[in-house]
PDB file of C-alpha atoms in Angstrom:
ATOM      1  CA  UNK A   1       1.682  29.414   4.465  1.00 42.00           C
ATOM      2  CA  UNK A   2      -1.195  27.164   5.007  1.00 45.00           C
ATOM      3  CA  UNK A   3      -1.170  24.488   2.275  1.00 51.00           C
ATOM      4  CA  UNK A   4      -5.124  23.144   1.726  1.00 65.00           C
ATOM      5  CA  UNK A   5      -3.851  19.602   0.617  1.00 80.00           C
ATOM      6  CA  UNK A   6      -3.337  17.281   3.613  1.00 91.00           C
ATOM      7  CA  UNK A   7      -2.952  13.781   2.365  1.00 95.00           C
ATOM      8  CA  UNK A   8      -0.713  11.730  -0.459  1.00 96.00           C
ATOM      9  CA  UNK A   9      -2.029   8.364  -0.517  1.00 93.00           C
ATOM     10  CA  UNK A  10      -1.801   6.825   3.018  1.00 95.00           C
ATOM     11  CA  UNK A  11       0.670   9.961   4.569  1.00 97.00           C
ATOM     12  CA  UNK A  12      -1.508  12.420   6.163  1.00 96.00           C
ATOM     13  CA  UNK A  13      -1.540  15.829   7.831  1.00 96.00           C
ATOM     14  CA  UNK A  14      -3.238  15.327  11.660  1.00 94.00           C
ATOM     15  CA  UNK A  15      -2.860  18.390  14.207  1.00 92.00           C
ATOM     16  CA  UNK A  16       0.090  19.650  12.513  1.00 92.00           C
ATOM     17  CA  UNK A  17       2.369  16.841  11.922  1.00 94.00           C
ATOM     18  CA  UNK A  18       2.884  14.255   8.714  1.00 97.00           C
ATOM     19  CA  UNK A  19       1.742  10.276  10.306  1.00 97.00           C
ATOM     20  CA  UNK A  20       1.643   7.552   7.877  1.00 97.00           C
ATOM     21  CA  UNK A  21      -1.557   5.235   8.295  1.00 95.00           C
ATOM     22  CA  UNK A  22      -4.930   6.147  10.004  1.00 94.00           C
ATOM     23  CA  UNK A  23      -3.977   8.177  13.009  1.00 93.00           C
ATOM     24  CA  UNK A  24      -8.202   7.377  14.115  1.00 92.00           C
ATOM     25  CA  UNK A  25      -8.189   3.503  14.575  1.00 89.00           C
ATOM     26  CA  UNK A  26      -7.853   2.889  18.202  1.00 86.00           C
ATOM     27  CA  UNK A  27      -6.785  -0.866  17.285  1.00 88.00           C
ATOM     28  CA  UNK A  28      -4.412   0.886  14.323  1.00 91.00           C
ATOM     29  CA  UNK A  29      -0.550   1.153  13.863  1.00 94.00           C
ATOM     30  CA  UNK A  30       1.016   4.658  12.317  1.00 96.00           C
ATOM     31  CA  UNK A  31       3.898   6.003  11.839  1.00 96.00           C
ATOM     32  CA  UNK A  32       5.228   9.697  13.110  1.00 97.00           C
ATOM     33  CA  UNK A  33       7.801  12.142  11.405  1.00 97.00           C
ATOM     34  CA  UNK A  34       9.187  13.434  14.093  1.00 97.00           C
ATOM     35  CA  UNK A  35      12.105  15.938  14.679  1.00 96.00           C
ATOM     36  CA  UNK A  36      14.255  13.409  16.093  1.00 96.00           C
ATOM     37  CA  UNK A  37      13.221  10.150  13.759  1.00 96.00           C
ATOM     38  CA  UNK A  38      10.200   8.203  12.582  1.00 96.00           C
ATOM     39  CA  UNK A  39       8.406   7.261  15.457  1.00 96.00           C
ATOM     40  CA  UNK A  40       6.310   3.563  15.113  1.00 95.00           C
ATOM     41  CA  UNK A  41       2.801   3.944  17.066  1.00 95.00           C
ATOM     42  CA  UNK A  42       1.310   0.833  18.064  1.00 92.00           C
ATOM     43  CA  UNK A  43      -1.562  -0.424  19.980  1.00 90.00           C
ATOM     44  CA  UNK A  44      -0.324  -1.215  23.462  1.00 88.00           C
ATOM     45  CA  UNK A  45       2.723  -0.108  23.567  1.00 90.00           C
ATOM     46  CA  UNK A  46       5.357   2.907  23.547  1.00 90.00           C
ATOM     47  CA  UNK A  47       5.939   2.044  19.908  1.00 91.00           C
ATOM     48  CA  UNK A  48       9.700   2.535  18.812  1.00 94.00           C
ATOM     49  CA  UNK A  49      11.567   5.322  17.670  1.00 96.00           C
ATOM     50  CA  UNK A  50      13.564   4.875  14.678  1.00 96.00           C
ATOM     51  CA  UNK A  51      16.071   8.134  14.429  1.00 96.00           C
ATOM     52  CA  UNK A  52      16.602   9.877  11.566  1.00 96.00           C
ATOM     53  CA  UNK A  53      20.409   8.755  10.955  1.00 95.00           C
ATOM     54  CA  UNK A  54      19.891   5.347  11.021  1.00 95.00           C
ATOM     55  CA  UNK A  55      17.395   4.977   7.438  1.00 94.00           C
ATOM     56  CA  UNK A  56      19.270   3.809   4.254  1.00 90.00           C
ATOM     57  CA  UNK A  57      19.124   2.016   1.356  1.00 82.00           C
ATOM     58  CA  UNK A  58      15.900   0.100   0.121  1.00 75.00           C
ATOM     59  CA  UNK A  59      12.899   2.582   1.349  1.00 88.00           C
ATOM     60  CA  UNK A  60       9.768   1.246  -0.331  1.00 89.00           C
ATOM     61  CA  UNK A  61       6.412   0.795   0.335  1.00 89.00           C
ATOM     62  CA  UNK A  62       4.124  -2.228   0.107  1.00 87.00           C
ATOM     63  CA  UNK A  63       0.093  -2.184   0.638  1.00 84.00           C
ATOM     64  CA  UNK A  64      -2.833  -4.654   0.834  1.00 74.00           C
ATOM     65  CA  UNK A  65      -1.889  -7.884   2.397  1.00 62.00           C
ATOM     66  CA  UNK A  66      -1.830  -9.231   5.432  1.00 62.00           C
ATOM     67  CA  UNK A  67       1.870  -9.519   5.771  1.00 59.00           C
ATOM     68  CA  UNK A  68       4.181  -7.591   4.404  1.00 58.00           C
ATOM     69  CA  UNK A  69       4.763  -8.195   0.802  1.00 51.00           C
ATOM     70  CA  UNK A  70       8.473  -9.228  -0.593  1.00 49.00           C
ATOM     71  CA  UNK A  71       7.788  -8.005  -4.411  1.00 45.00           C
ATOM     72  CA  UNK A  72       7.430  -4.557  -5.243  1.00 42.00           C
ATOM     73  CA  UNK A  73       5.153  -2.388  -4.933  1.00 48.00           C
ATOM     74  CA  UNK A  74       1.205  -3.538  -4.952  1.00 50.00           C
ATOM     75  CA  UNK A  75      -1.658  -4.667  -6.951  1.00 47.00           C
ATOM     76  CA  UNK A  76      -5.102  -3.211  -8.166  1.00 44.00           C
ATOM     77  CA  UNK A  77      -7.082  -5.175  -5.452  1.00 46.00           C
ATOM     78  CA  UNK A  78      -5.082  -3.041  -3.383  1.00 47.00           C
ATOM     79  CA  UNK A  79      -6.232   0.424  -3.644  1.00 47.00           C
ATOM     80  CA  UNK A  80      -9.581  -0.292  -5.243  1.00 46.00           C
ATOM     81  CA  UNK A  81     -12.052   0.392  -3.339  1.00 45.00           C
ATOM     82  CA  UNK A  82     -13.976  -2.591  -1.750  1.00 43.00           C
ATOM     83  CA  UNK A  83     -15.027  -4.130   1.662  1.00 39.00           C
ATOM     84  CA  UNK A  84     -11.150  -4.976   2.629  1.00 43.00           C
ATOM     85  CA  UNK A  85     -10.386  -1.130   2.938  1.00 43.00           C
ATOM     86  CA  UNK A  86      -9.853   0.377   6.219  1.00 40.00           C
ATOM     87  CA  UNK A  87      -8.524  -3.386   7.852  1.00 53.00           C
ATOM     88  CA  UNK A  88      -5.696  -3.674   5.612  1.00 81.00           C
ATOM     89  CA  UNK A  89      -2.144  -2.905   6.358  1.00 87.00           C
ATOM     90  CA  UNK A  90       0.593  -0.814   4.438  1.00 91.00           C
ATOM     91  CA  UNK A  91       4.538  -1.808   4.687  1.00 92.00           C
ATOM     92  CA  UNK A  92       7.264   0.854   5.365  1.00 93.00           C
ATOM     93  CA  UNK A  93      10.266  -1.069   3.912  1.00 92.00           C
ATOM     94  CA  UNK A  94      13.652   0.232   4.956  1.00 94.00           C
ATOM     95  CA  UNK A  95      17.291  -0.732   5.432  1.00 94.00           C
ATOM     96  CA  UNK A  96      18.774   0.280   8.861  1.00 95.00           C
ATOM     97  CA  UNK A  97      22.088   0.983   9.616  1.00 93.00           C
ATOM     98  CA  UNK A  98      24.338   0.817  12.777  1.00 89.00           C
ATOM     99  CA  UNK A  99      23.296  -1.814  13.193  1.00 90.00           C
ATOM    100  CA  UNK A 100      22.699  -2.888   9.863  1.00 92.00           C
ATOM    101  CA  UNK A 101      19.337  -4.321   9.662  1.00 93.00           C
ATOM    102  CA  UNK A 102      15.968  -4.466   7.472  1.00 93.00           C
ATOM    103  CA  UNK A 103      13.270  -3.089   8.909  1.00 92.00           C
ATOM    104  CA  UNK A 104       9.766  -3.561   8.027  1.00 91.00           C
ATOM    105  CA  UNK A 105       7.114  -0.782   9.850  1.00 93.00           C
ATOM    106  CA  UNK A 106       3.209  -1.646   9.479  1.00 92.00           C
ATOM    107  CA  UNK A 107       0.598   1.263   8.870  1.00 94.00           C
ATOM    108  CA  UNK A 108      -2.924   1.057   9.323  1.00 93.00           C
ATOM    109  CA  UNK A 109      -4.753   1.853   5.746  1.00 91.00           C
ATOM    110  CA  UNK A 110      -7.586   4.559   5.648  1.00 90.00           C
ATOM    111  CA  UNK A 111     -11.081   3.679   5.005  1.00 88.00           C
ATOM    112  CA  UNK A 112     -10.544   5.338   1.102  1.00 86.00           C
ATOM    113  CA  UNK A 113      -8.968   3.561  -1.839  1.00 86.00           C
ATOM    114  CA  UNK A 114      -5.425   5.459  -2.429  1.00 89.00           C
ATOM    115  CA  UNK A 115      -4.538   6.372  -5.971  1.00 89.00           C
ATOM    116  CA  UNK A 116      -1.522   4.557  -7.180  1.00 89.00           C
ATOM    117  CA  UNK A 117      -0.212   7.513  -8.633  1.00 92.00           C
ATOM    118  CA  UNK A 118       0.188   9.151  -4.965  1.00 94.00           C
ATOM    119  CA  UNK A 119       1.702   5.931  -3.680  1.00 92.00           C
ATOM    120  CA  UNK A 120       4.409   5.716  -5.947  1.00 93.00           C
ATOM    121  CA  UNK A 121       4.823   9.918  -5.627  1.00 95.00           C
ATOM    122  CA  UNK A 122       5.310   9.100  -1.998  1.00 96.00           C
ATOM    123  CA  UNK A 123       7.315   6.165  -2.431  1.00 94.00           C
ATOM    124  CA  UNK A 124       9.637   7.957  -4.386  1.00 95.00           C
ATOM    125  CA  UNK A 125       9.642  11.335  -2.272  1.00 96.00           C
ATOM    126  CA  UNK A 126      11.155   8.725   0.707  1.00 96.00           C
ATOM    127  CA  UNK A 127      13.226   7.235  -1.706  1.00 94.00           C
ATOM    128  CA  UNK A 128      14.447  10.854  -2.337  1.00 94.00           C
ATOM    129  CA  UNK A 129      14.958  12.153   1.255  1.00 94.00           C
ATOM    130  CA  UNK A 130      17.216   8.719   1.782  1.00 94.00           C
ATOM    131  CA  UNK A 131      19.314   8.996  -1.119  1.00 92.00           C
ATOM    132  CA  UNK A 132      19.767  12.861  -0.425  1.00 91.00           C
ATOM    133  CA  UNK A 133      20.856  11.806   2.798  1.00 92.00           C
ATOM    134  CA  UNK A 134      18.194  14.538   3.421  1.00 94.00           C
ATOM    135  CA  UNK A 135      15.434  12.193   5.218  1.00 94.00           C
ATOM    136  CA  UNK A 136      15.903  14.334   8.550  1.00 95.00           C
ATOM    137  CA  UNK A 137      14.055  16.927   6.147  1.00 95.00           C
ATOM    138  CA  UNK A 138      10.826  15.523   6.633  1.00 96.00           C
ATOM    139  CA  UNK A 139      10.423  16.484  10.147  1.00 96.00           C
ATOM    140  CA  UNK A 140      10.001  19.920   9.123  1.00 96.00           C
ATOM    141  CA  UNK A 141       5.977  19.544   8.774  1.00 96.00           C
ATOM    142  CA  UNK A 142       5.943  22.944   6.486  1.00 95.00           C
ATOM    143  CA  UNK A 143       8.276  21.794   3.935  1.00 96.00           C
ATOM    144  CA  UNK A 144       6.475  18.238   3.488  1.00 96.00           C
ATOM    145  CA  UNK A 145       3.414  20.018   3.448  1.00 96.00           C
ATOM    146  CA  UNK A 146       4.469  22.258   0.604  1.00 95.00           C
ATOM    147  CA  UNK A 147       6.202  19.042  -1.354  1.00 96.00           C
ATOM    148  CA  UNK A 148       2.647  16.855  -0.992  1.00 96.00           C
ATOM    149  CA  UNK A 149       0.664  20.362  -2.345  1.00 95.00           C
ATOM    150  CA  UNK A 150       3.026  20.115  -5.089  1.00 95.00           C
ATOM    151  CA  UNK A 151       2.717  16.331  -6.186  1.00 96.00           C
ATOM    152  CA  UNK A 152      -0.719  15.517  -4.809  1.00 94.00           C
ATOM    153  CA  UNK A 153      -2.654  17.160  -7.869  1.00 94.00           C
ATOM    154  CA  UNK A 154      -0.561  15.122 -10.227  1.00 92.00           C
ATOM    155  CA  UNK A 155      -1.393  12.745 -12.862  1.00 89.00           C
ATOM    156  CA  UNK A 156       2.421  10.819 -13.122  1.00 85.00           C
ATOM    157  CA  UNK A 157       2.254   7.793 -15.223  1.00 84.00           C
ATOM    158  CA  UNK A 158       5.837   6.840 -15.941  1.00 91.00           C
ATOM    159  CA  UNK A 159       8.648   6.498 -13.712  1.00 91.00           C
ATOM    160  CA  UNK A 160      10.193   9.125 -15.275  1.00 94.00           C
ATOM    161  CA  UNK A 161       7.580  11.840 -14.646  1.00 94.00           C
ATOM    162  CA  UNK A 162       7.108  10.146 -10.822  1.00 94.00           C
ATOM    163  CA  UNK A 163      10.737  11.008 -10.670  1.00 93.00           C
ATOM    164  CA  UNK A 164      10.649  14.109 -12.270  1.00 95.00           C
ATOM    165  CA  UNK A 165       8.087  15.761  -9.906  1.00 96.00           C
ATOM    166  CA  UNK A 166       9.546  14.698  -6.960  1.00 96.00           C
ATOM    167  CA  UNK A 167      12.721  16.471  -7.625  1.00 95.00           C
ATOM    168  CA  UNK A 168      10.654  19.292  -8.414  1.00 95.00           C
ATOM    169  CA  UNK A 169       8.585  19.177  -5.394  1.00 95.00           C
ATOM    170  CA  UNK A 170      11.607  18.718  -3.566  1.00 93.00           C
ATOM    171  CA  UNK A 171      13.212  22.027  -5.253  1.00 92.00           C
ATOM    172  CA  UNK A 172      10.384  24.150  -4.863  1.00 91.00           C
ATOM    173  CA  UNK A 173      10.059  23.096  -1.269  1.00 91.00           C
ATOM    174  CA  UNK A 174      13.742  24.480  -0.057  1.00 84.00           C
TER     175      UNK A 174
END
């Protein structure tokens, strides 16, 4: 099955694999689902691997600023459109575990705005993989693929629906 949707807000579809960030910024950090963990690309470096077993509690994600944010969530300056976009960062917050640890992992933005209705779809897919205990799931590039083609045309507006269609997505997607 070849799904035509290959982006929910800053997670993307490049050569057959789900990266979040901008994959094309030679100066730009991303991060890889991989079948053996999320792997952290950055400039200059190996990156880091961060295995599947070891994500928890507290996945979240944070965009716009220039550090990583400690509130929730972001603001409208942040995924408006306007001559910040495509140097911004995005946050991948996570608790770690053996050892336990917080662990913040930077993405480079795209050059588009992202709907805040994707974010938070994304945000809470994550959220759903981790509490599942289920998170090594999104290695498999077909089934995220099929999830994001079933939330990215969606219009969520409470946290309820958000929730909702990611269990959904998550169903249909088995």
């Amino acid at each position: 099955m070849t799904d035509t949707i290959t982006s929910l807000g800053p997670l993307e579809r490049t050569d057959g694999r789900w990266v979040l960030g901008d994959v094309r910024r030679t100066d730009g950090f991303w991060a890889e689902f991989r079948e053996d963990g999320l792997h952290q690309h950055e400039p200059g470096t190996d990156g880091q691997l961060i295995p599947w077993s070891r994500i928890m509690l507290g996945v979240r994600l944070t965009l716009g600023t220039k550090y990583p944010y400690q509130g929730h969530g972001f603001g409208l300056s942040d995924i408006l459109p306007g001559p910040r976009k495509g140097r911004d960062s995005g946050y991948l917050h996570m608790t770690l575990r053996h050892p336990y640890e917080d662990r913040i992992l930077r993405f480079s933005c795209h050059p588009q705005s992202y709907r805040a209705t994707d974010v938070l779809l994304l945000e809470a897919l994550l959220t759903q993989a981790v509490q599942e205990q289920e998170v090594h799931r999104l290695a498999d590039a077909d089934r995220v693929g099929r999830m994001v083609a079933h939330l990215a045309p969606l219009r969520a507006r409470t946290t309820g629906a958000v929730r909702r269609a990611v269990t959904e997505a998550w169903q249909a997607a088995a």
